[in-house]
mmCIF file with all atom_site columns, C-alpha atoms in Angstrom:
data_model
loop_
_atom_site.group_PDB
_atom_site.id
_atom_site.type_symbol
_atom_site.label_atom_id
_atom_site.label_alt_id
_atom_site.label_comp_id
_atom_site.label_asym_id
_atom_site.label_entity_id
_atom_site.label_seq_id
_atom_site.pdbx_PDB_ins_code
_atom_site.Cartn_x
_atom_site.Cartn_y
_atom_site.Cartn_z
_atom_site.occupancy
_atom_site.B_iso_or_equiv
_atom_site.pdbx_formal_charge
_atom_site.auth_seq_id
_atom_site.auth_comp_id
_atom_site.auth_asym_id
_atom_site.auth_atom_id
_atom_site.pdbx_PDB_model_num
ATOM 1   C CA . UNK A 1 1   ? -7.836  -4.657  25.838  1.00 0.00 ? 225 UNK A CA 1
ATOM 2   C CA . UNK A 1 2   ? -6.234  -5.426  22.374  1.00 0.00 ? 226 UNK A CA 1
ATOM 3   C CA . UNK A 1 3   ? -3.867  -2.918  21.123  1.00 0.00 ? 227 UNK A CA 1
ATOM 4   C CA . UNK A 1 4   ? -5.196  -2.040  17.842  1.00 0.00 ? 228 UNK A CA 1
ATOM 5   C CA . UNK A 1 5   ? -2.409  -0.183  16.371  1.00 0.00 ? 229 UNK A CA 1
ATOM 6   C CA . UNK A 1 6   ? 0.165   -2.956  16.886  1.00 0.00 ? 230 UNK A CA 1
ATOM 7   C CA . UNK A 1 7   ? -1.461  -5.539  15.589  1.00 0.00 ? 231 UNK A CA 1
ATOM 8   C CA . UNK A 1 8   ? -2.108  -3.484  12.181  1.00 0.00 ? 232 UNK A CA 1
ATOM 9   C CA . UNK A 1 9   ? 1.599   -2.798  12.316  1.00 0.00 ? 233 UNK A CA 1
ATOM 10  C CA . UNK A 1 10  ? 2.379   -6.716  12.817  1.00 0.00 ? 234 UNK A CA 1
ATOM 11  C CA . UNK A 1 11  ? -0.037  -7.908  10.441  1.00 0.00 ? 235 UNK A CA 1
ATOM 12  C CA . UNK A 1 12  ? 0.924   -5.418  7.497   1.00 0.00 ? 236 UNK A CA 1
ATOM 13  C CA . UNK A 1 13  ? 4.778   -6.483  8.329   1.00 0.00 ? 237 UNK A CA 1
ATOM 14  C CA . UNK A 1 14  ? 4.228   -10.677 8.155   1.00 0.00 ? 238 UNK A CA 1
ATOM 15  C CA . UNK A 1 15  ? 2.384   -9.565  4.879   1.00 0.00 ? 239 UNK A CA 1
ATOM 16  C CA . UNK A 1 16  ? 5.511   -8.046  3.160   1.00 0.00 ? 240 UNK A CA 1
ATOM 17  C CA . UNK A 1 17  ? 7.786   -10.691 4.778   1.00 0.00 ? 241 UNK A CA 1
ATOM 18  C CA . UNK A 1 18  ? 5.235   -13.329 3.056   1.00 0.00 ? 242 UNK A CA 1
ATOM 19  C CA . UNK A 1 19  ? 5.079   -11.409 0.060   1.00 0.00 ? 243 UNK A CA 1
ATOM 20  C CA . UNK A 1 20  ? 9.023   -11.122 0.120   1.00 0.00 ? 244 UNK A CA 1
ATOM 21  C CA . UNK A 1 21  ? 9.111   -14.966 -0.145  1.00 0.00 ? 245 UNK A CA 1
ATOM 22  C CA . UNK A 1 22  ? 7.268   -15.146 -3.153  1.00 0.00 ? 246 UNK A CA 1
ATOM 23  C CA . UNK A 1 23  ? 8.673   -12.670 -5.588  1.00 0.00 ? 247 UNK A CA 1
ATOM 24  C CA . UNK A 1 24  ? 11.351  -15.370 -6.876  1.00 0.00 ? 248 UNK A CA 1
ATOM 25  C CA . UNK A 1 25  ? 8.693   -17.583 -7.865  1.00 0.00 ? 249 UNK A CA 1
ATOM 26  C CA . UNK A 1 26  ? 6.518   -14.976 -9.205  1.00 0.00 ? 250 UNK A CA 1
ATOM 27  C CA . UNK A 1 27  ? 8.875   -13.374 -11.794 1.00 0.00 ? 251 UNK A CA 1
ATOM 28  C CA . UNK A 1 28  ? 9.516   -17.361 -12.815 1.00 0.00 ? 252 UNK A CA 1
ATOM 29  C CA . UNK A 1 29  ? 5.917   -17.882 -13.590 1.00 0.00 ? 253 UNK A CA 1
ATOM 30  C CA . UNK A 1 30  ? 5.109   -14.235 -15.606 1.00 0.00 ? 254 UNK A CA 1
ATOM 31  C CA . UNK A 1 31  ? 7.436   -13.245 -18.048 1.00 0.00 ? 255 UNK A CA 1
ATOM 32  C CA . UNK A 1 32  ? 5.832   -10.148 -18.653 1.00 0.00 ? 256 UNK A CA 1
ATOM 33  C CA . UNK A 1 33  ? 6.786   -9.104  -14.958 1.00 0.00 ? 257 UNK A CA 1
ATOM 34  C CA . UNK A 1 34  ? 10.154  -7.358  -15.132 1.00 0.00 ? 258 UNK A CA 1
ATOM 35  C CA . UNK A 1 35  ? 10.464  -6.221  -11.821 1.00 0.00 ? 259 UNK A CA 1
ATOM 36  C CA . UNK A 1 36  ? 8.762   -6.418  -8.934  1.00 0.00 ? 260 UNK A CA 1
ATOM 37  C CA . UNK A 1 37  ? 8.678   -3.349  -5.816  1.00 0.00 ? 261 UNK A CA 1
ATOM 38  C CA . UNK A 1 38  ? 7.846   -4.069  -2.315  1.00 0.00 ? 262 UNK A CA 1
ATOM 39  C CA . UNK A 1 39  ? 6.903   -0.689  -0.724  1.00 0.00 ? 263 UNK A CA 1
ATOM 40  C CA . UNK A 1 40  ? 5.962   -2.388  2.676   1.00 0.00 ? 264 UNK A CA 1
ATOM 41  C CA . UNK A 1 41  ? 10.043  -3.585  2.676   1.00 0.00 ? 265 UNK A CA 1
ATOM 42  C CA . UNK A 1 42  ? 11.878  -0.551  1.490   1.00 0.00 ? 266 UNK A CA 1
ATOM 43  C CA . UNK A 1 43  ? 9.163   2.343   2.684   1.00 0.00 ? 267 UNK A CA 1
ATOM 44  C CA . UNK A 1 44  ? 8.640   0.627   5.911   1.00 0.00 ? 268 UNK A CA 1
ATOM 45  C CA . UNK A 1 45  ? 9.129   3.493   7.778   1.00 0.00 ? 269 UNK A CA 1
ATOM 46  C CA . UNK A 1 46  ? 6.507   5.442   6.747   1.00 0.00 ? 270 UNK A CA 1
ATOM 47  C CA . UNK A 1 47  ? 3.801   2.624   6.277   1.00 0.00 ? 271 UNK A CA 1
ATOM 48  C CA . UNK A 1 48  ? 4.191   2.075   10.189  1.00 0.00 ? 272 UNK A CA 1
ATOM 49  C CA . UNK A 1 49  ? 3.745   5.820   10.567  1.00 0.00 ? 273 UNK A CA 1
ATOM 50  C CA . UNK A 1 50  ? 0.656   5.775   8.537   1.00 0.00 ? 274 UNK A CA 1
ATOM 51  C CA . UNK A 1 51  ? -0.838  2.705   11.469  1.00 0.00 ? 275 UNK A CA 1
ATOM 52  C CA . UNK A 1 52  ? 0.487   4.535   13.767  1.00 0.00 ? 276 UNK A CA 1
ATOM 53  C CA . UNK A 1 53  ? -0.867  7.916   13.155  1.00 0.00 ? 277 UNK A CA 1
ATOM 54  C CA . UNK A 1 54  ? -4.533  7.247   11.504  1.00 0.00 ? 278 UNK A CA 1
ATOM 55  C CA . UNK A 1 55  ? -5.327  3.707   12.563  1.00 0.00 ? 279 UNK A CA 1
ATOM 56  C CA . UNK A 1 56  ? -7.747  3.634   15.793  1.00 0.00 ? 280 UNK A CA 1
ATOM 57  C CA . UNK A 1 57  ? -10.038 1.035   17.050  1.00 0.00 ? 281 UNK A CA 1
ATOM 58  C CA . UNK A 1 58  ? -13.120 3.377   16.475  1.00 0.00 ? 282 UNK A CA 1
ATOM 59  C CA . UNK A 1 59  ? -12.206 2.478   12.526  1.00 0.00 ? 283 UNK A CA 1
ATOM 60  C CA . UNK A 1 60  ? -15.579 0.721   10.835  1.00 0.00 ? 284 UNK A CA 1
ATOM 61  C CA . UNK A 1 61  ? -14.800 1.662   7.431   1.00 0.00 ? 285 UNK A CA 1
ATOM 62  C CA . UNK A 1 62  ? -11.793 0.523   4.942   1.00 0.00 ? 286 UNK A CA 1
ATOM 63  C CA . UNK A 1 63  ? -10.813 1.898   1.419   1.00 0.00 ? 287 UNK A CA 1
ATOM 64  C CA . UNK A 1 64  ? -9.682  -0.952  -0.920  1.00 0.00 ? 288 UNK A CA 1
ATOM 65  C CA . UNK A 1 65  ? -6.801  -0.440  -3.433  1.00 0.00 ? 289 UNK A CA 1
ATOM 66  C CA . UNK A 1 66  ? -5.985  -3.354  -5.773  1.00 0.00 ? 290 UNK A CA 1
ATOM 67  C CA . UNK A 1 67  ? -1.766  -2.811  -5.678  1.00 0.00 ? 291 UNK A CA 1
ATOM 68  C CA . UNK A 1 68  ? 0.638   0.159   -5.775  1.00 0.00 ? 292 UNK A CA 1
ATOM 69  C CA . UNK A 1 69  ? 1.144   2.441   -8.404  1.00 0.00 ? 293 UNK A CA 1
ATOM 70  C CA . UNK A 1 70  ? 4.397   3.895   -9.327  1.00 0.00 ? 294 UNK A CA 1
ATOM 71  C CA . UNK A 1 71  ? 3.539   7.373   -8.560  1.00 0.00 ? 295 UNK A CA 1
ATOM 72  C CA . UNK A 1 72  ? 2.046   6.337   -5.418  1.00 0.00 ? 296 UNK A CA 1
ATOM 73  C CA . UNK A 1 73  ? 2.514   3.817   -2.813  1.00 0.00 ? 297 UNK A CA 1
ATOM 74  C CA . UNK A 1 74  ? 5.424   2.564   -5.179  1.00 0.00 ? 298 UNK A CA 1
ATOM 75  C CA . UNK A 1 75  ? 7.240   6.039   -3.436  1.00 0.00 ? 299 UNK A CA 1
ATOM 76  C CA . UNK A 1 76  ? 5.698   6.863   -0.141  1.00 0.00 ? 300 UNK A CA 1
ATOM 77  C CA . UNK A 1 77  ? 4.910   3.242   1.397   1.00 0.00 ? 301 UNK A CA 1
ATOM 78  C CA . UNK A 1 78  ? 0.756   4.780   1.798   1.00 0.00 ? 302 UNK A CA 1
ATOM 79  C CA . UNK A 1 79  ? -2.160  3.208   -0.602  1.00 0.00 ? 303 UNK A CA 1
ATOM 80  C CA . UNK A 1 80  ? -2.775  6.169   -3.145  1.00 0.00 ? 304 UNK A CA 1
ATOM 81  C CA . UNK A 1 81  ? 0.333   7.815   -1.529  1.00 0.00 ? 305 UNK A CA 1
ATOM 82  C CA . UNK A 1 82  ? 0.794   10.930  -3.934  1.00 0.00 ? 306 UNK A CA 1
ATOM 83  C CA . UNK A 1 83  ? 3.674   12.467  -2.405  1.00 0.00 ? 307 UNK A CA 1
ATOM 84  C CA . UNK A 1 84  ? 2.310   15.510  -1.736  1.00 0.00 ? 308 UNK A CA 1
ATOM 85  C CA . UNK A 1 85  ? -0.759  13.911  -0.070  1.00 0.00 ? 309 UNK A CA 1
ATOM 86  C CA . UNK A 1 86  ? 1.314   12.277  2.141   1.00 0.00 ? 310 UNK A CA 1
ATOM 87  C CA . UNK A 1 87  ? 3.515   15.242  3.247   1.00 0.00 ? 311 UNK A CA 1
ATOM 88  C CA . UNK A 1 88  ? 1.088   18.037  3.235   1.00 0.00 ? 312 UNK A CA 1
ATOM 89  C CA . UNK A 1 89  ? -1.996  16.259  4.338   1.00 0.00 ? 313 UNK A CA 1
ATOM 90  C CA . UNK A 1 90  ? -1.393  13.347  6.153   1.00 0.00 ? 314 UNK A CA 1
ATOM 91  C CA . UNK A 1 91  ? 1.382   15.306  7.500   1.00 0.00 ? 315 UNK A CA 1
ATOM 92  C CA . UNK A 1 92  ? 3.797   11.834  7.513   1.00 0.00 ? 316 UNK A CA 1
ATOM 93  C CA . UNK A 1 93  ? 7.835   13.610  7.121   1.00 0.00 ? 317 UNK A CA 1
ATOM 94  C CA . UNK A 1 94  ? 10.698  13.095  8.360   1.00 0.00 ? 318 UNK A CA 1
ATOM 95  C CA . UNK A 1 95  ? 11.057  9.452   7.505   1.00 0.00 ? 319 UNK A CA 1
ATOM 96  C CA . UNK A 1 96  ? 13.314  7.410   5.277   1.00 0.00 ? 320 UNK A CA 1
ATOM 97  C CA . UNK A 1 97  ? 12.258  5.616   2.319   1.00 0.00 ? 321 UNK A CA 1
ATOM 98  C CA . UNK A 1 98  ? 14.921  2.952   1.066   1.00 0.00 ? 322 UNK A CA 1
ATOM 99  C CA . UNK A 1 99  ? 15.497  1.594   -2.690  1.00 0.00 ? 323 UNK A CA 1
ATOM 100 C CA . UNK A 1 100 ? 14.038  -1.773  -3.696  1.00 0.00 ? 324 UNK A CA 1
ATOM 101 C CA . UNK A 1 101 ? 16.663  -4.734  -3.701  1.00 0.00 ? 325 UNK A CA 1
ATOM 102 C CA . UNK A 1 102 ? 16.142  -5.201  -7.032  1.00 0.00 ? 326 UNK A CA 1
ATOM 103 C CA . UNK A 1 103 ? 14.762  -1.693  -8.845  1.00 0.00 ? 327 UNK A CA 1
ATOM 104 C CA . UNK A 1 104 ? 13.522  -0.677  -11.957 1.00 0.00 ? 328 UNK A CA 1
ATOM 105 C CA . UNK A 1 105 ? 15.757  1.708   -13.585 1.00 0.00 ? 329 UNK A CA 1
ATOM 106 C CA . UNK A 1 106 ? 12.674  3.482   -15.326 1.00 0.00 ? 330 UNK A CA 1
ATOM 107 C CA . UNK A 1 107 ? 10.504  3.443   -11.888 1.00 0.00 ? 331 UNK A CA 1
ATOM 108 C CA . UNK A 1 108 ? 13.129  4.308   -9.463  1.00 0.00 ? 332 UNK A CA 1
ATOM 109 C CA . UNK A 1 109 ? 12.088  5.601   -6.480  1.00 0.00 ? 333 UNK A CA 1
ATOM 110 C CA . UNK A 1 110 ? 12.836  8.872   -4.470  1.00 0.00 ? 334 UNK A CA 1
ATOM 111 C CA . UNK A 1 111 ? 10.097  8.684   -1.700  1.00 0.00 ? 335 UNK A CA 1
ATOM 112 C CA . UNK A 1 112 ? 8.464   11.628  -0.127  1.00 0.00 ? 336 UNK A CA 1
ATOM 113 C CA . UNK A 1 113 ? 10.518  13.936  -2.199  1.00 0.00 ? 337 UNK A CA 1
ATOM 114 C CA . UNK A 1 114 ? 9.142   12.676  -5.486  1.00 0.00 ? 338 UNK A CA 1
ATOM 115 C CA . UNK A 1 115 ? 7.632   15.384  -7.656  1.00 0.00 ? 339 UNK A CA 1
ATOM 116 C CA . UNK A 1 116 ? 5.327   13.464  -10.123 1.00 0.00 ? 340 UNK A CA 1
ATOM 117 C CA . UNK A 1 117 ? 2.055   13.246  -8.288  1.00 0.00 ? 341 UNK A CA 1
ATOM 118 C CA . UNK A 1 118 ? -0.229  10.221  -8.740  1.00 0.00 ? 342 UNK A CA 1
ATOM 119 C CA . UNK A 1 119 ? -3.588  11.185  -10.170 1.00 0.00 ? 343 UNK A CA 1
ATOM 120 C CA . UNK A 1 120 ? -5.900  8.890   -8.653  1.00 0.00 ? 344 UNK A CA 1
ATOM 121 C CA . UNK A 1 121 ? -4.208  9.445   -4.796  1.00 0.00 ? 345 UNK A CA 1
ATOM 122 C CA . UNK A 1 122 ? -4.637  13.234  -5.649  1.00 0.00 ? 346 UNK A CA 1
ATOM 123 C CA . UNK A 1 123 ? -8.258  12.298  -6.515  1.00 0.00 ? 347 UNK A CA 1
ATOM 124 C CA . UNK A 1 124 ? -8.997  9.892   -3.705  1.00 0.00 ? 348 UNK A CA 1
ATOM 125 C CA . UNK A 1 125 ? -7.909  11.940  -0.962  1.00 0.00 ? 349 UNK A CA 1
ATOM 126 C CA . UNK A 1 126 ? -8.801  14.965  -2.026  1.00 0.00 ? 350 UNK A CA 1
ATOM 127 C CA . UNK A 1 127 ? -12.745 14.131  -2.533  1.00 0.00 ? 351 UNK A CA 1
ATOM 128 C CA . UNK A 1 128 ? -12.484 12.621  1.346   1.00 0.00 ? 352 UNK A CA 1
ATOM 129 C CA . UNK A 1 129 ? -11.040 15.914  2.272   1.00 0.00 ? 353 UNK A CA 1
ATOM 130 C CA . UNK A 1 130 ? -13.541 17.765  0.340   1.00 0.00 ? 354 UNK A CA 1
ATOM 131 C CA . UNK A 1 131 ? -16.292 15.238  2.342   1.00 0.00 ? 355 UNK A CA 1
ATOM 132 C CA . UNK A 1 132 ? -15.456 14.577  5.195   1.00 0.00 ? 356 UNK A CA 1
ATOM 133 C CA . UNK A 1 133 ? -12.570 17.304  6.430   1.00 0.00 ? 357 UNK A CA 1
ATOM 134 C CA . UNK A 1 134 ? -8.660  17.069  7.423   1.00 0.00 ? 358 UNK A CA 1
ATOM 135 C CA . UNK A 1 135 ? -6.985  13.675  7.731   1.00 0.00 ? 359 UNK A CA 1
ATOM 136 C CA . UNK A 1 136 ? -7.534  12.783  11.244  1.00 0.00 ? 360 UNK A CA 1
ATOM 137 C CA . UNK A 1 137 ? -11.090 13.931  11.055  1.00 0.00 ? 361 UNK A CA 1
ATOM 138 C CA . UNK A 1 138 ? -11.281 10.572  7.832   1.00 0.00 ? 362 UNK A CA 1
ATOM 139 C CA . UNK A 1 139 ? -9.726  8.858   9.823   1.00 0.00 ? 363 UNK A CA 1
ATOM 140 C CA . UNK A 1 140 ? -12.096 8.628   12.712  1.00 0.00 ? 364 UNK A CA 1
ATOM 141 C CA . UNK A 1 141 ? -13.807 5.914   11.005  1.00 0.00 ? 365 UNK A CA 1
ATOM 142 C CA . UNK A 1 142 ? -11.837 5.263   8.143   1.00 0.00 ? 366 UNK A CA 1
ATOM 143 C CA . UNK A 1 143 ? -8.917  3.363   7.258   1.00 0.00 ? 367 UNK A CA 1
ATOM 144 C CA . UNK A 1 144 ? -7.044  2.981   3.633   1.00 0.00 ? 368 UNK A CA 1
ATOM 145 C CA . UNK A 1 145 ? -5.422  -0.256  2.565   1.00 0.00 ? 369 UNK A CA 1
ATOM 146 C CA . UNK A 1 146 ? -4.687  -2.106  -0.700  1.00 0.00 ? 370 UNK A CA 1
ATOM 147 C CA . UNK A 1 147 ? -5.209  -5.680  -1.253  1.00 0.00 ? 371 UNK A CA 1
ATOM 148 C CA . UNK A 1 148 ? -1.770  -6.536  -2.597  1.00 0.00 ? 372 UNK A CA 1
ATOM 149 C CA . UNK A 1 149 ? 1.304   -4.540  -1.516  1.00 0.00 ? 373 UNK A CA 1
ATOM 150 C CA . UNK A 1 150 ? 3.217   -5.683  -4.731  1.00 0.00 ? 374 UNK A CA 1
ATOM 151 C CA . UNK A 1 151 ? 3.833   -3.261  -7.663  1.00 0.00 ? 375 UNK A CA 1
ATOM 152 C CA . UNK A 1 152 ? 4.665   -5.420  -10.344 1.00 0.00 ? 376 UNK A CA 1
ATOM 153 C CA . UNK A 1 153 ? 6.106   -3.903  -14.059 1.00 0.00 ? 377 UNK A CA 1
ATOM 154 C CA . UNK A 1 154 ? 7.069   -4.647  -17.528 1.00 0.00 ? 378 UNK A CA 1
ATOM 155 C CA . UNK A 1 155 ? 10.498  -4.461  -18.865 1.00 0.00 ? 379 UNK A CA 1
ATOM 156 C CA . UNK A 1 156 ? 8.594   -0.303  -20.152 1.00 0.00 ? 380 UNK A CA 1
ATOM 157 C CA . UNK A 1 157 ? 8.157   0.237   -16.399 1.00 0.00 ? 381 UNK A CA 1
ATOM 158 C CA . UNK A 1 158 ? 4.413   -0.173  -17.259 1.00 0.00 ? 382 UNK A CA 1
ATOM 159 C CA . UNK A 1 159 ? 2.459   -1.229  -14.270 1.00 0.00 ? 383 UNK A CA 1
ATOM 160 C CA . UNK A 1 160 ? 0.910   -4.738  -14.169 1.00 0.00 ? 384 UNK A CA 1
ATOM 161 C CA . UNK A 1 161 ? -2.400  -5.341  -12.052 1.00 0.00 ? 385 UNK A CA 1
ATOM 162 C CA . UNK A 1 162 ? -2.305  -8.974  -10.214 1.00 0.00 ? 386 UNK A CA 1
ATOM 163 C CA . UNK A 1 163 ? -5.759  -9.942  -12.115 1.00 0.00 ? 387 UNK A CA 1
ATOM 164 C CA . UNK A 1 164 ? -3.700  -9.724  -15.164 1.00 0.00 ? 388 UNK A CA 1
ATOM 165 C CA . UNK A 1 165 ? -0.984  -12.499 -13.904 1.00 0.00 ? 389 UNK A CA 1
ATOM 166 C CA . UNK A 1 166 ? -1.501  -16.682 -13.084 1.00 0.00 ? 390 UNK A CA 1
ATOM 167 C CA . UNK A 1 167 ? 0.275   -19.479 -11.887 1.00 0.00 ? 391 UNK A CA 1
ATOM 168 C CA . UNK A 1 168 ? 0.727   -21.552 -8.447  1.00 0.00 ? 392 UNK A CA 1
ATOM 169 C CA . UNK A 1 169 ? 2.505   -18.238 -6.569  1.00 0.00 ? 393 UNK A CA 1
ATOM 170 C CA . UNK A 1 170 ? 0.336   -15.776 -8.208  1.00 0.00 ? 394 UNK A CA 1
ATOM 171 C CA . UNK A 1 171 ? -2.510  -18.196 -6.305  1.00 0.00 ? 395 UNK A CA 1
ATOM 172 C CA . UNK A 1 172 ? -0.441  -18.155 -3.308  1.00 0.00 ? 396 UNK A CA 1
ATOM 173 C CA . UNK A 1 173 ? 0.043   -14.325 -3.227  1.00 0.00 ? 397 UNK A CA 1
ATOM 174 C CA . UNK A 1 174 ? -3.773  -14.167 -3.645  1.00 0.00 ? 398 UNK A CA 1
ATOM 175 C CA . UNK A 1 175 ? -4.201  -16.260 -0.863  1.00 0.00 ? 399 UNK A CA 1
ATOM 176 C CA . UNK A 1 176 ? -1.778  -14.542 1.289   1.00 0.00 ? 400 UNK A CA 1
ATOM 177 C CA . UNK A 1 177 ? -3.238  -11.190 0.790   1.00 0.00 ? 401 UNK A CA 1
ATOM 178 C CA . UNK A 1 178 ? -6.753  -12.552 1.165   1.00 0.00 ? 402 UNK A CA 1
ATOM 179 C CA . UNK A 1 179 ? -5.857  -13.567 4.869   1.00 0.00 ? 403 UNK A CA 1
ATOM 180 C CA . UNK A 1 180 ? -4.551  -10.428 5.575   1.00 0.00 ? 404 UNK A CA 1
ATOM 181 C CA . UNK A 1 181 ? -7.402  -8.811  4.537   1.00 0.00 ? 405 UNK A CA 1
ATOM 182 C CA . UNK A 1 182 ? -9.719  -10.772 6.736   1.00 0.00 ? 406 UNK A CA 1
ATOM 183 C CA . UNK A 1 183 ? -7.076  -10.356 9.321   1.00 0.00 ? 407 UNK A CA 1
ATOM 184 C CA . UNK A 1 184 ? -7.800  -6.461  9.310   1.00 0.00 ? 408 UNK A CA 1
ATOM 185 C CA . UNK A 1 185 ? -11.847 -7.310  9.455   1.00 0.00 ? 409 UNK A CA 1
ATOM 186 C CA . UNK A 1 186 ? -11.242 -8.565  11.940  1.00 0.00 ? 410 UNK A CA 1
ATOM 187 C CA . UNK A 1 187 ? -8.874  -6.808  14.274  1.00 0.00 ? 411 UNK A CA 1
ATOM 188 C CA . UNK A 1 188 ? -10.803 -3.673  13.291  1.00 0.00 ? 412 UNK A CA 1
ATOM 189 C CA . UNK A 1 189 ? -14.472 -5.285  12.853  1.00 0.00 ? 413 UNK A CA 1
ATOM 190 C CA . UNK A 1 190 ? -15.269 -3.330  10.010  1.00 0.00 ? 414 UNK A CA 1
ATOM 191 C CA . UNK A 1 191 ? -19.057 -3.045  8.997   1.00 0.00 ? 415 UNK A CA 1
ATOM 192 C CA . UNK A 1 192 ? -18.499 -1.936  5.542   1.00 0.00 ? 416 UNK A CA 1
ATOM 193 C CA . UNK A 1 193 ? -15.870 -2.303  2.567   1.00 0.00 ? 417 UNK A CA 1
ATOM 194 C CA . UNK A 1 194 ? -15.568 0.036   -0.245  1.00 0.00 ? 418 UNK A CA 1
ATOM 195 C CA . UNK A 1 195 ? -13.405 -1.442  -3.180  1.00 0.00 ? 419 UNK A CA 1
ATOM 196 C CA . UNK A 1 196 ? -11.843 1.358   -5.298  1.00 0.00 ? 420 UNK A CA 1
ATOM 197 C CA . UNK A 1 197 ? -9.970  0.511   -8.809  1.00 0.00 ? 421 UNK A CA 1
#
């Protein structure tokens, strides 16, 4: 019998890892990128949580982010993390969030006591509330991921979606997060997808 939960947990972590090898190469390539933020690396903590809490074999169903936001997963580590969200609701405190190695000094982040709240997190997870109930009552049969676990920025602190970058490790990243992806379909053998942003 295949221990779901860990091999979420494993798969997310060789993502960031990969994604940790690239982000040399990618600043290279895209001078518009600034900075780049790895919440899987420095909100680890509460990412794993997050697996741990809500993600069950009886999953069949997966949200779809694109990348972090600032405001969101950029502070708590959780795909359309507003920090309230993620205390109040998903009921995930108590753990540390880091600093990025190399942070933006116009996105830093704070983690689960940030006050700005991101507006499409708020949105997302309060409409599943409002449909389906409380968070482990979603989370019967669905699960909430994003594609890319990068937030990239411009020198403004303006955030940068990856369809809007190019070049051999923007390919790479693509590729990387693709398997990951189909990594989850797999360990979870999802019947449906539902791409949001």
């Amino acid at each position: 019998m295949k221990d779901t939960k860990l091999l979420i947990v494993n798969s997310a972590k060789k993502l960031s890892e990969d994604c940790n090898r690239l982000i040399s190469s990618l600043l290279d390539e895209n001078e518009k990128v600034h900075k780049i933020h790895n919440p899987l690396d420095y909100a680890w903590n509460v990412h794993k949580a997050y697996i741990e809490k809500y993600c069950t074999s009886n999953i069949s169903q997966l949200i779809l982010g694109l990348n972090p936001g600032p405001y969101g997963m950029g502070q708590t580590g959780i795909p359309f993390g507003a920090t309230n969200i993620v205390r109040d609701f998903l009921k995930l405190t108590g753990y540390s969030v880091g600093v990025p190695k190399d942070q933006h000094p116009a996105r830093k982040v704070h983690g689960l006591t940030f006050e700005r709240q991101e507006i499409s997190g708020t949105r997302l997870w309060n409409g599943l509330a409002e449909l389906i109930g409380e968070a482990d009552e979603i989370h019967k049969d669905l699960f909430v991921i994003n594609h890319c676990p990068l937030l990239f920025m411009e020198k403004s602190g303006k955030n940068i979606t990856p369809d809007k970058l190019s070049g051999p490790a923007v390919e790479k990243l693509l590729q990387i997060c693709d398997a990951h992806l189909i990594e989850i379909i797999e360990i979870l053998q999802l019947s449906t997808i539902i791409a949001v942003g």
